[in-house]
């Protein structure tokens, strides 16, 4: 996805965020330590293993076991950063199960009127009829904001979809995430974290369709009439591109880029029956660096990281029996550095934001008070192993 500092008038009619400052490097609050107290500490968190890659430049990263949810190592896991298109994992977690794959939909001009200028596109055109299956291929393979917006309008509109995504994030206990747009495009206040993105990937991979889409390398996409064109997955560790080789055992899941967010990637790979999840956010260099650092962390996880003891855990969704957070004791963990307390407060949604949706420019006001409230309620929900290793 390419960044655009200005939205076109047409896009502004569809989606405008206001009243929230950009919070691209906001730390997790001391009261928001989901997954274990150690995940809020500054510096690398590791116990019982050695040999981490030495040249990691990412501002935040995390390695976790997909099956157990154990966080094997992390760096500023809860630091809130711009997620770019990796936020589409949450979009899929929220909307994927709503429509039958074979359902057809004829796209209108209004469905695409609010796609931000400069977006990544798969090539959806008004007047063409697509299956839901094809639209999801456009989302996962080409990170198409046009496909996201069509599916969002099928779901009742951009504002409704954003609200449902925010509710889904809360159910997943992804409390670092603030959703402003369903596509992950840069908007003031839209943030997530390495921890939350990993939660989205883990939850998504429990769904067969999610797993199938994120592991699809190529597909034929409608071009009108009986014509099609081939699209290829933009995950370079999956397909091998731009000088990279396909990573052994790679199964997805989602990459993202804007000039504001930089490169962000959550990847999953399986070897010898074990699946690891790695999220890397905002490495110092662009291009292939996010994939190289992901690859290095996966190699470590399958190798020397096999002896690592958990420093935290990926919590279960509240709707699936996950334990809700309880208040943090006084003198709790210090949040990761990166912004002032004022910036953190702003990122938590103490100001309302607006979404203008549809050609008529209907103004929908989404209050941020509930968002702030749930952050104040959030706290430690560490796994037993993480607590046992707290002082390691």
XYZ file of C-alpha atoms in Angstrom:
392
model
C 0.000 0.000 0.000
C 1.348 3.418 -0.910
C 0.874 6.376 1.371
C -0.877 9.543 0.309
C -0.669 12.665 2.455
C -3.880 13.991 0.940
C -7.154 12.242 0.258
C -9.060 13.074 -2.878
C -12.390 14.868 -2.459
C -14.101 11.641 -3.521
C -12.225 9.639 -0.889
C -12.883 12.277 1.746
C -16.592 11.794 1.218
C -16.097 8.146 2.056
C -13.702 8.195 4.989
C -12.225 11.066 7.008
C -10.597 10.747 10.414
C -10.385 13.833 12.584
C -9.662 15.120 16.077
C -7.056 12.467 16.919
C -3.317 13.162 16.683
C -1.070 10.671 14.958
C 0.186 8.165 17.531
C 2.676 6.204 15.488
C 4.975 5.387 18.382
C 2.739 5.449 21.411
C 3.721 3.087 24.239
C 1.423 0.691 25.987
C -0.052 2.081 29.152
C 1.156 0.572 32.424
C -2.437 -0.507 32.939
C -2.495 -2.376 29.619
C -0.342 -5.449 30.059
C -2.325 -8.140 28.355
C -0.406 -11.391 28.115
C 1.968 -10.862 31.009
C 3.864 -8.146 32.859
C 7.144 -8.840 31.053
C 5.627 -7.885 27.716
C 5.367 -4.274 28.897
C 9.034 -4.028 29.838
C 11.526 -2.228 27.678
C 14.278 -4.211 26.011
C 14.380 -7.769 24.727
C 12.404 -10.269 26.767
C 13.901 -13.770 26.669
C 14.296 -16.657 29.103
C 16.001 -20.047 28.868
C 17.482 -19.615 25.394
C 20.234 -17.736 23.604
C 21.277 -16.911 20.070
C 18.732 -14.290 19.038
C 19.582 -12.588 15.731
C 22.014 -9.759 16.378
C 20.964 -7.326 13.664
C 17.322 -6.692 14.458
C 16.355 -3.095 13.712
C 12.567 -3.334 14.102
C 10.933 -0.965 16.574
C 8.862 -3.870 17.858
C 8.778 -7.652 17.310
C 7.414 -10.849 18.809
C 7.857 -14.619 18.403
C 5.122 -16.977 19.603
C 4.060 -20.604 19.411
C 0.813 -20.836 17.465
C -0.596 -23.857 19.304
C 0.255 -23.008 22.914
C 0.155 -19.230 22.595
C 3.450 -18.943 24.484
C 5.451 -15.823 23.651
C 9.007 -17.094 23.246
C 10.706 -13.724 22.864
C 9.678 -10.136 22.323
C 10.791 -6.550 22.042
C 8.337 -3.793 22.962
C 5.442 -6.127 22.256
C 2.756 -3.605 23.223
C 4.214 -0.526 21.573
C 1.491 1.062 19.489
C 2.539 1.716 15.908
C 0.841 2.289 12.574
C -0.099 -1.186 11.256
C -0.628 -0.491 7.532
C -2.246 -3.422 5.698
C -1.523 -5.942 8.441
C -4.747 -4.557 9.951
C -6.538 -6.451 7.174
C -6.058 -9.562 9.322
C -8.512 -8.052 11.816
C -10.817 -7.148 8.918
C -10.784 -10.801 7.862
C -11.282 -12.000 11.449
C -14.377 -9.791 11.585
C -15.999 -10.187 8.162
C -14.711 -13.390 6.540
C -17.396 -15.700 7.904
C -20.333 -13.470 7.015
C -20.784 -14.277 3.325
C -20.809 -17.514 1.374
C -17.808 -17.843 -0.922
C -20.074 -18.418 -3.924
C -22.227 -15.332 -3.349
C -21.992 -12.858 -6.239
C -21.997 -9.078 -6.088
C -22.101 -6.467 -8.836
C -19.830 -3.576 -7.864
C -21.106 -0.005 -8.130
C -19.317 3.338 -8.264
C -20.516 4.055 -4.728
C -18.725 0.947 -3.425
C -15.392 2.416 -4.533
C -16.066 6.110 -3.910
C -14.393 6.099 -0.488
C -11.186 4.224 -1.354
C -8.323 6.541 -0.300
C -6.142 7.967 -3.049
C -2.798 6.172 -3.212
C -4.216 2.863 -1.986
C -3.001 -0.537 -3.058
C -5.529 -1.999 -5.472
C -6.331 -5.397 -6.942
C -8.314 -3.902 -9.811
C -11.986 -4.113 -8.828
C -14.141 -2.296 -11.388
C -17.712 -0.957 -11.234
C -20.171 -2.914 -13.311
C -18.333 -6.236 -12.947
C -19.839 -9.068 -10.907
C -17.469 -10.826 -8.502
C -17.822 -13.768 -6.181
C -17.041 -13.245 -2.512
C -14.229 -15.752 -2.995
C -12.629 -13.548 -5.644
C -12.931 -10.439 -3.492
C -11.159 -12.188 -0.610
C -8.404 -13.267 -2.986
C -8.016 -9.593 -3.813
C -7.746 -8.743 -0.112
C -5.228 -11.429 0.840
C -3.081 -11.675 -2.280
C -2.904 -8.077 -3.467
C -3.897 -6.253 -0.280
C -6.558 -4.545 -2.359
C -8.241 -1.671 -0.571
C -10.805 -1.677 -3.352
C -11.801 -5.253 -2.448
C -11.891 -4.319 1.264
C -14.233 -1.431 0.595
C -16.585 -3.514 -1.540
C -16.813 -6.169 1.178
C -17.285 -3.433 3.783
C -20.214 -1.979 1.859
C -21.672 -5.456 1.541
C -21.332 -5.626 5.328
C -23.406 -2.488 5.851
C -20.842 0.229 5.238
C -17.456 1.510 6.340
C -18.606 2.893 9.690
C -20.381 -0.317 10.664
C -17.393 -2.417 9.645
C -14.987 -0.230 11.628
C -17.206 -0.511 14.698
C -17.392 -4.291 14.329
C -13.619 -4.512 13.912
C -13.114 -2.486 17.086
C -15.509 -4.764 18.942
C -13.696 -7.807 17.560
C -10.352 -6.405 18.718
C -11.780 -5.977 22.205
C -13.096 -9.534 22.226
C -9.657 -10.779 21.173
C -8.194 -8.606 23.973
C -6.161 -6.691 21.411
C -6.312 -3.523 23.485
C -3.469 -1.696 21.743
C -5.516 -1.498 18.557
C -7.533 1.523 17.504
C -9.389 1.058 14.210
C -10.167 4.050 11.999
C -10.405 2.400 8.568
C -10.964 -1.243 7.589
C -8.082 -1.350 5.106
C -5.214 -0.240 7.370
C -4.518 2.887 5.316
C -2.830 5.666 7.269
C -5.277 7.737 9.309
C -4.584 9.748 12.469
C -4.924 7.544 15.527
C -4.991 4.204 13.700
C -2.571 1.997 15.644
C -1.894 -1.562 16.685
C 1.031 -3.513 18.160
C 3.158 -6.573 17.490
C 1.220 -8.367 20.225
C -2.174 -7.506 18.759
C -1.216 -8.319 15.172
C -0.016 -11.717 16.344
C -3.352 -12.250 18.098
C -5.152 -11.440 14.829
C -3.028 -13.929 12.887
C -3.412 -16.688 15.454
C -7.161 -16.268 15.615
C -7.447 -16.124 11.837
C -5.427 -19.264 11.253
C -7.990 -21.240 13.233
C -10.309 -20.597 10.279
C -9.727 -22.831 7.249
C -10.682 -20.124 4.752
C -8.355 -17.583 6.353
C -5.484 -20.084 6.193
C -6.252 -21.020 2.603
C -6.373 -17.415 1.411
C -3.200 -16.269 3.122
C -1.270 -19.250 1.721
C -2.501 -18.834 -1.868
C 0.356 -17.788 -4.129
C -1.458 -16.887 -7.357
C -5.024 -16.593 -8.628
C -6.923 -15.450 -11.705
C -8.935 -12.279 -11.120
C -11.902 -11.087 -13.242
C -11.188 -8.363 -15.788
C -14.673 -8.148 -17.299
C -16.518 -10.480 -19.623
C -14.668 -13.770 -19.756
C -11.257 -12.163 -19.347
C -9.050 -12.586 -16.279
C -5.592 -11.515 -15.176
C -3.228 -13.200 -12.770
C -2.541 -11.787 -9.341
C 0.333 -12.893 -7.081
C 0.593 -12.797 -3.305
C 2.691 -9.859 -2.106
C 4.146 -11.956 0.763
C 7.727 -12.369 -0.444
C 8.529 -15.159 2.015
C 5.637 -17.134 0.580
C 6.306 -16.654 -3.117
C 9.970 -15.736 -3.289
C 10.397 -12.351 -4.954
C 12.767 -9.389 -5.131
C 15.787 -11.550 -4.401
C 14.230 -13.570 -1.578
C 13.658 -17.312 -1.577
C 10.389 -18.881 -0.418
C 10.754 -19.678 3.267
C 10.544 -23.371 4.103
C 7.166 -24.164 5.667
C 5.736 -20.667 5.129
C 1.942 -20.492 5.371
C 1.256 -16.708 5.345
C -0.035 -14.387 6.687
C 0.016 -10.596 5.917
C 2.400 -7.817 5.007
C 1.865 -4.075 4.935
C 3.576 -0.874 3.885
C 2.955 2.846 3.786
C 5.501 5.646 3.784
C 4.218 6.636 7.227
C 4.050 3.170 8.771
C 7.069 1.733 7.031
C 7.120 -2.029 6.608
C 5.152 -4.340 8.861
C 4.728 -8.094 8.580
C 3.173 -10.993 10.471
C 4.278 -14.382 9.221
C 3.544 -17.983 10.163
C 5.538 -21.065 9.279
C 5.362 -24.768 10.151
C 8.244 -27.211 10.583
C 8.160 -30.690 12.078
C 4.604 -30.210 13.231
C 5.270 -26.936 15.038
C 3.897 -23.582 13.870
C 5.479 -20.294 14.883
C 4.146 -16.777 14.524
C 6.430 -13.783 14.079
C 5.486 -10.126 13.850
C 8.018 -7.466 12.868
C 7.076 -3.780 12.864
C 8.940 -0.856 11.352
C 12.523 -2.045 10.734
C 15.070 0.665 10.050
C 15.390 -0.121 6.356
C 12.681 -0.685 3.768
C 12.500 -3.214 0.980
C 13.258 -6.735 2.095
C 14.391 -5.933 5.640
C 11.040 -6.777 7.275
C 11.148 -10.209 5.613
C 14.800 -10.805 6.476
C 14.213 -10.038 10.140
C 11.103 -12.224 10.157
C 13.071 -15.043 8.552
C 15.859 -14.659 11.119
C 13.402 -14.820 14.011
C 11.651 -17.858 12.535
C 15.005 -19.601 12.124
C 15.814 -18.802 15.735
C 12.426 -20.037 16.928
C 12.735 -23.375 15.142
C 16.346 -23.687 16.301
C 17.794 -22.272 19.506
C 14.430 -20.864 20.472
C 13.112 -24.389 21.027
C 14.454 -24.218 24.582
C 12.950 -20.794 25.339
C 10.621 -20.485 28.314
C 7.563 -18.324 27.912
C 7.885 -14.632 28.723
C 4.186 -14.082 28.103
C 1.181 -15.573 26.402
C -1.251 -14.839 23.598
C -4.547 -14.633 25.449
C -7.726 -16.330 24.295
C -10.755 -14.375 23.043
C -13.282 -13.471 25.718
C -16.024 -15.098 23.629
C -14.099 -18.366 23.687
C -13.576 -18.501 27.426
C -10.509 -16.305 27.699
C -9.961 -14.795 31.134
C -10.632 -11.064 31.234
C -7.987 -8.743 32.577
C -7.942 -7.619 36.185
C -6.550 -4.370 37.629
C -2.773 -4.027 37.622
C -1.213 -3.817 41.096
C 0.330 -0.467 41.967
C 3.909 -0.164 40.837
C 3.206 -2.395 37.859
C 5.250 -2.798 34.737
C 6.640 0.244 33.051
C 5.314 0.820 29.550
C 7.632 0.707 26.579
C 9.188 4.091 25.751
C 8.369 6.025 22.663
C 5.931 8.861 23.445
C 4.760 11.168 26.169
C 1.890 10.400 28.465
C -0.198 12.987 26.660
C 0.330 11.211 23.370
C -0.601 7.916 24.955
C -3.785 9.385 26.318
C -4.695 10.702 22.883
C -4.047 7.347 21.241
C -6.352 5.685 23.710
C -9.258 7.426 22.109
C -10.131 10.144 24.644
C -11.155 12.275 21.660
C -13.944 11.231 19.278
C -13.277 10.596 15.624
C -15.479 10.930 12.614
C -16.136 8.720 9.668
C -17.909 10.165 6.667
C -19.443 7.293 4.791
C -21.169 6.978 1.432
C -21.751 9.327 -1.476
C -24.263 11.321 0.548
C -21.525 12.092 3.075
C -23.473 10.815 6.053
C -21.621 11.810 9.196
C -21.234 9.059 11.730
C -19.769 9.967 15.074
C -17.948 7.225 16.910
C -17.191 8.196 20.482
C -13.797 7.323 21.856
C -14.885 7.233 25.467
C -15.589 3.502 25.457
C -12.204 2.910 23.914
C -10.520 4.822 26.720
C -12.617 3.051 29.337
C -11.645 -0.408 28.217
C -7.979 0.545 28.322
C -8.315 1.675 31.903
C -9.905 -1.652 32.729
C -7.252 -3.715 30.956
C -4.381 -5.311 32.853
C -2.302 -8.403 33.447
C -3.499 -11.759 32.085
C -0.264 -13.741 32.076
C 0.012 -17.485 31.606
C 1.363 -19.622 34.441
C 4.639 -20.234 32.666
C 5.139 -16.540 32.063
C 4.584 -15.807 35.737
C 6.998 -18.515 36.781
C 9.676 -16.932 34.622
C 8.889 -13.356 35.546
C 12.183 -12.770 37.250
C 14.320 -14.674 34.739
